XYZ file of C-alpha atoms in Angstrom:
350
model
C -53.093 -63.399 -58.019
C -49.926 -62.970 -60.123
C -48.900 -59.353 -60.702
C -49.380 -58.397 -64.360
C -50.614 -55.319 -66.202
C -51.301 -55.497 -69.942
C -52.058 -51.776 -69.989
C -48.675 -50.917 -68.463
C -46.985 -53.310 -70.905
C -48.711 -51.556 -73.805
C -47.201 -48.303 -72.516
C -43.740 -49.831 -72.716
C -43.168 -51.183 -69.215
C -43.176 -54.973 -68.810
C -43.201 -55.698 -65.086
C -42.985 -59.439 -65.729
C -39.591 -58.842 -67.399
C -38.543 -57.225 -64.142
C -39.482 -60.364 -62.219
C -37.483 -62.498 -64.627
C -34.450 -60.219 -64.241
C -34.614 -60.579 -60.464
C -34.712 -64.369 -60.746
C -31.720 -64.353 -63.094
C -29.628 -62.119 -60.835
C -30.250 -64.004 -57.585
C -27.303 -66.380 -58.009
C -24.955 -63.441 -58.527
C -26.287 -61.601 -55.493
C -25.827 -64.736 -53.385
C -22.064 -64.542 -53.999
C -21.922 -61.244 -52.101
C -23.730 -62.292 -48.940
C -21.807 -61.599 -45.749
C -22.622 -62.335 -42.117
C -24.111 -58.861 -41.664
C -26.962 -59.338 -44.139
C -30.279 -59.926 -42.367
C -32.760 -59.467 -45.228
C -33.578 -61.094 -48.549
C -33.756 -59.438 -51.939
C -37.267 -58.204 -52.669
C -38.068 -56.268 -49.518
C -38.554 -52.517 -49.288
C -35.120 -52.013 -47.755
C -31.849 -53.840 -47.314
C -31.115 -54.724 -43.684
C -27.551 -54.984 -42.438
C -26.165 -55.615 -38.949
C -22.783 -54.006 -38.310
C -20.013 -56.127 -36.862
C -18.693 -53.932 -34.034
C -15.659 -56.087 -33.241
C -12.714 -53.790 -32.384
C -14.861 -50.726 -33.038
C -15.678 -48.528 -30.055
C -16.859 -45.360 -31.800
C -18.296 -46.302 -35.185
C -18.428 -43.702 -37.933
C -20.379 -44.473 -41.104
C -18.798 -43.405 -44.383
C -20.920 -43.267 -47.537
C -20.111 -42.941 -51.209
C -22.142 -42.741 -54.386
C -21.209 -42.594 -58.058
C -22.010 -43.882 -61.511
C -20.151 -45.190 -64.538
C -20.675 -42.154 -66.762
C -20.309 -42.169 -70.521
C -18.029 -45.208 -70.365
C -21.339 -47.012 -70.780
C -21.218 -46.025 -74.451
C -18.389 -48.559 -74.848
C -20.529 -51.260 -73.259
C -23.281 -50.452 -75.751
C -20.787 -50.477 -78.629
C -19.365 -53.887 -77.716
C -22.673 -55.246 -76.404
C -20.737 -56.293 -73.304
C -22.441 -55.484 -70.025
C -20.840 -57.694 -67.361
C -17.945 -55.398 -66.394
C -19.486 -51.934 -65.964
C -20.985 -53.072 -62.650
C -17.441 -53.508 -61.351
C -16.765 -49.890 -62.325
C -19.846 -48.747 -60.448
C -18.829 -50.500 -57.235
C -15.209 -49.397 -57.588
C -16.048 -45.722 -57.892
C -17.904 -45.885 -54.575
C -15.791 -48.220 -52.435
C -12.461 -46.741 -53.547
C -13.659 -43.390 -52.213
C -14.773 -44.944 -48.932
C -11.399 -46.604 -48.341
C -9.729 -43.168 -48.593
C -11.194 -42.408 -45.172
C -9.844 -45.626 -43.696
C -13.302 -47.222 -43.681
C -14.245 -50.778 -44.642
C -17.182 -50.979 -47.091
C -20.104 -52.947 -45.659
C -22.870 -52.992 -48.271
C -23.824 -51.703 -51.705
C -27.010 -50.867 -53.615
C -27.341 -50.296 -57.358
C -29.744 -48.355 -59.565
C -30.295 -49.285 -63.207
C -32.490 -47.127 -65.443
C -33.169 -48.479 -68.913
C -35.272 -47.895 -71.997
C -36.336 -51.532 -72.109
C -35.903 -54.226 -69.490
C -34.093 -57.072 -71.204
C -33.696 -59.550 -68.337
C -30.503 -61.133 -69.679
C -28.850 -57.723 -70.047
C -29.894 -56.672 -66.545
C -28.497 -59.955 -65.264
C -25.143 -59.236 -66.946
C -24.994 -55.786 -65.375
C -25.778 -57.131 -61.900
C -23.244 -59.921 -62.417
C -20.603 -57.202 -62.692
C -21.942 -55.388 -59.653
C -21.783 -58.633 -57.668
C -18.203 -59.242 -58.812
C -17.269 -55.748 -57.637
C -18.880 -56.431 -54.290
C -16.966 -59.716 -53.938
C -13.704 -57.942 -54.767
C -14.376 -55.310 -52.115
C -15.845 -57.654 -49.496
C -19.194 -55.887 -49.273
C -22.718 -57.239 -49.651
C -25.176 -56.356 -52.397
C -28.244 -55.824 -50.218
C -30.636 -54.340 -52.745
C -31.159 -52.224 -55.811
C -33.654 -50.885 -58.288
C -34.297 -51.447 -61.984
C -36.424 -48.729 -63.566
C -37.822 -49.298 -67.050
C -38.274 -45.847 -68.600
C -39.490 -46.080 -72.220
C -39.286 -42.805 -74.108
C -36.680 -41.491 -71.678
C -33.831 -43.844 -72.621
C -33.355 -45.562 -76.004
C -34.365 -49.234 -75.845
C -30.770 -50.490 -76.068
C -29.302 -48.056 -73.529
C -29.266 -47.685 -69.757
C -27.648 -45.766 -66.928
C -26.038 -47.280 -63.866
C -25.298 -45.753 -60.477
C -24.602 -47.067 -57.004
C -24.291 -46.273 -53.335
C -22.167 -47.840 -50.620
C -21.723 -47.493 -46.867
C -18.624 -48.340 -44.860
C -17.620 -48.098 -41.221
C -14.475 -47.032 -39.398
C -13.596 -46.528 -35.747
C -13.360 -42.787 -35.151
C -9.819 -43.152 -33.832
C -8.727 -44.737 -37.120
C -10.080 -42.156 -39.562
C -7.194 -41.050 -41.768
C -6.004 -37.590 -40.781
C -4.326 -35.571 -43.530
C -3.193 -32.964 -40.991
C -0.496 -35.446 -39.912
C 1.124 -35.223 -43.365
C 4.449 -33.377 -43.280
C 7.349 -32.394 -45.506
C 9.452 -35.373 -46.537
C 6.651 -37.956 -46.347
C 6.674 -40.499 -49.160
C 3.958 -40.658 -51.812
C 3.290 -44.189 -53.043
C 1.598 -44.982 -56.342
C -0.753 -47.936 -56.733
C -1.200 -48.697 -60.449
C -4.518 -48.379 -62.248
C -5.933 -50.942 -64.657
C -6.502 -48.308 -67.330
C -8.668 -45.242 -67.832
C -11.034 -46.514 -65.108
C -14.323 -44.554 -65.287
C -13.333 -40.938 -65.827
C -12.722 -38.625 -68.745
C -14.770 -40.634 -71.221
C -16.409 -37.601 -72.783
C -12.920 -36.590 -73.930
C -12.057 -40.196 -74.837
C -15.134 -40.421 -77.057
C -14.227 -37.137 -78.746
C -10.608 -38.208 -79.322
C -11.480 -41.578 -80.863
C -14.712 -40.468 -82.532
C -16.781 -43.043 -80.671
C -20.315 -42.950 -82.007
C -19.335 -40.969 -85.116
C -20.528 -43.681 -87.513
C -20.879 -47.441 -87.673
C -17.742 -48.042 -89.752
C -15.607 -45.950 -87.414
C -16.956 -47.711 -84.333
C -16.255 -51.079 -85.942
C -12.615 -50.047 -86.505
C -12.233 -49.436 -82.772
C -12.820 -53.163 -82.228
C -9.787 -54.155 -84.323
C -6.426 -55.103 -82.745
C -4.162 -52.128 -82.062
C -0.371 -52.627 -82.085
C 0.192 -49.748 -79.664
C -2.010 -51.553 -77.139
C -0.272 -54.913 -77.436
C -2.821 -56.305 -79.851
C -5.903 -55.408 -77.831
C -8.505 -53.185 -79.443
C -9.083 -49.607 -78.365
C -12.661 -50.412 -77.369
C -11.682 -53.462 -75.313
C -8.876 -51.562 -73.581
C -11.142 -48.662 -72.694
C -13.772 -51.017 -71.258
C -11.270 -52.569 -68.819
C -12.998 -52.283 -65.410
C -11.795 -49.975 -62.673
C -9.469 -51.643 -60.194
C -10.824 -52.077 -56.658
C -8.266 -51.320 -53.943
C -10.209 -52.151 -50.783
C -8.572 -55.412 -49.673
C -4.938 -54.361 -50.304
C -5.574 -51.065 -48.515
C -7.169 -52.760 -45.501
C -4.104 -55.018 -45.283
C -1.873 -51.941 -45.405
C -3.863 -50.166 -42.669
C -3.304 -53.163 -40.391
C 0.486 -52.915 -40.544
C 1.511 -49.355 -41.395
C 0.394 -45.928 -40.238
C -1.150 -44.476 -43.381
C -1.528 -40.714 -43.178
C -3.617 -39.992 -46.238
C -4.991 -41.590 -49.401
C -6.256 -40.167 -52.668
C -8.412 -41.947 -55.240
C -7.279 -40.595 -58.628
C -10.519 -40.073 -60.540
C -11.842 -37.253 -62.737
C -9.540 -34.250 -62.458
C -6.486 -36.478 -62.385
C -3.413 -35.665 -60.314
C -4.001 -31.937 -60.066
C -7.485 -32.160 -58.605
C -7.356 -35.296 -56.461
C -3.943 -35.482 -54.801
C -4.275 -32.024 -53.151
C -7.438 -33.310 -51.421
C -5.182 -35.611 -49.383
C -2.794 -32.830 -48.321
C -2.960 -30.233 -45.536
C -2.631 -26.532 -46.263
C 0.937 -25.513 -47.022
C 1.954 -28.911 -48.395
C 2.234 -30.063 -51.993
C 3.013 -33.296 -53.794
C 6.253 -33.383 -55.753
C 5.903 -36.161 -58.330
C 8.884 -37.697 -60.095
C 7.557 -37.983 -63.653
C 10.321 -40.411 -64.632
C 9.107 -42.883 -62.001
C 5.549 -43.001 -63.338
C 4.435 -46.089 -65.240
C 2.145 -44.399 -67.724
C -0.008 -46.939 -69.561
C 0.023 -47.103 -73.406
C -3.656 -46.115 -73.630
C -2.828 -42.688 -72.195
C 0.002 -42.165 -74.687
C -2.445 -43.094 -77.457
C -5.120 -40.694 -76.182
C -2.580 -37.862 -75.916
C -1.133 -38.484 -79.389
C -4.436 -39.083 -81.183
C -6.157 -36.093 -79.623
C -3.089 -33.828 -79.606
C -3.773 -33.169 -75.932
C -1.255 -31.207 -73.834
C 0.457 -33.284 -71.157
C -0.789 -30.892 -68.467
C -4.376 -31.579 -69.525
C -3.771 -35.335 -69.475
C -2.594 -35.167 -65.848
C -5.588 -32.947 -65.059
C -8.106 -35.392 -66.559
C -6.833 -38.964 -66.188
C -5.158 -41.188 -63.618
C -2.237 -41.730 -66.046
C -1.622 -45.206 -64.649
C -1.949 -44.347 -60.950
C -5.271 -45.385 -59.420
C -4.433 -44.380 -55.859
C -1.768 -42.391 -54.062
C -0.851 -43.230 -50.482
C 1.112 -41.002 -48.115
C 3.217 -42.543 -45.352
C 6.231 -41.505 -43.319
C 9.407 -41.842 -45.371
C 10.666 -44.483 -42.902
C 7.572 -46.627 -43.620
C 7.670 -46.365 -47.407
C 9.628 -49.551 -48.126
C 7.463 -51.629 -45.801
C 4.267 -50.161 -47.272
C 5.371 -51.028 -50.802
C 6.221 -54.584 -49.726
C 2.810 -55.066 -48.098
C 0.980 -53.766 -51.158
C 3.031 -56.033 -53.439
C 2.282 -59.006 -51.200
C -1.402 -58.183 -51.718
C -1.211 -58.079 -55.493
C -0.459 -54.409 -56.136
C 2.801 -53.470 -57.892
C 3.183 -50.290 -55.855
C 6.144 -47.920 -55.989
C 7.277 -44.558 -54.583
C 6.429 -41.782 -57.035
C 7.259 -38.683 -55.033
C 7.362 -36.834 -51.748
C 5.570 -34.126 -49.821
C 7.127 -30.667 -49.988
C 6.357 -27.304 -48.402
C 4.513 -25.422 -51.118
C 1.092 -24.051 -52.033
C 1.175 -25.339 -55.623
C -0.788 -28.505 -54.850
C 1.008 -30.801 -57.283
C 4.402 -30.397 -58.926
C 5.253 -32.911 -61.645
C 8.850 -32.799 -62.847
């Protein structure tokens, strides 16, 4: 007998819409399938067999995160096929900081009303993020929660697991004075600091104001503020794995919420600080616009946003040129932005 409940539907939950959403998303999920997947979508758990080639002491590395209030931009533009990339990126970019390779991903979507086509668009983005990071989408959950979320809104979170041989876990205690700090550019604001972004640009203030955010902006090269802000978070997994294969990487930092001042010190041992050459930084126009529009102190900008640097990588000074070349060969316009110094300040930008 086909599963259907008119009583549940009358309460606001249409389980048949959930079935339709699953059917719509199957083609997207199929794009992410890797050799380790040993289960189909629809079971009670996602099964995955680890490939233990060249791994003698496997260590699992997990990461979980969401997209945050950046989702308000997706609602504003009625564009839902990129925020899934953000969700994957926020998890797998953390995992790669340990030297681990992401293996699989699961998503969680909670919504006020299950509109199958919208859920499909969200999962399409998740699948694209998984393809970019080389991990499989092995499962997920869509929860229809009427009365808890507005009908046109949803939340999105995810969870990923990676694996690394214990001998290859990045060890920040090897970082020393004189090591080079390499910047890997971001694609924009990524998925952090959007509560401040929304305050600065008055997102959600009124319909006319929100509509103005969709208009071309000269300071952003003709793109609108809304479109620029919705640019998905860059995924660094494949370039970083290529770098690990050829250079001894000592430490990596994913520049997320808290910006330079909070994240870079997490990749440094006690007694060491990062000296950043501000003149070398390629700060994106969107950050200049946020700072000017909101009259935000530069110190606060560097303590909130990535400022154009999505990841920092620490290598021996002698390896810096080679590391930059490898990253460029893998599509990342990396550059040296500073060095490690003996200090307890954490980060020095000058």
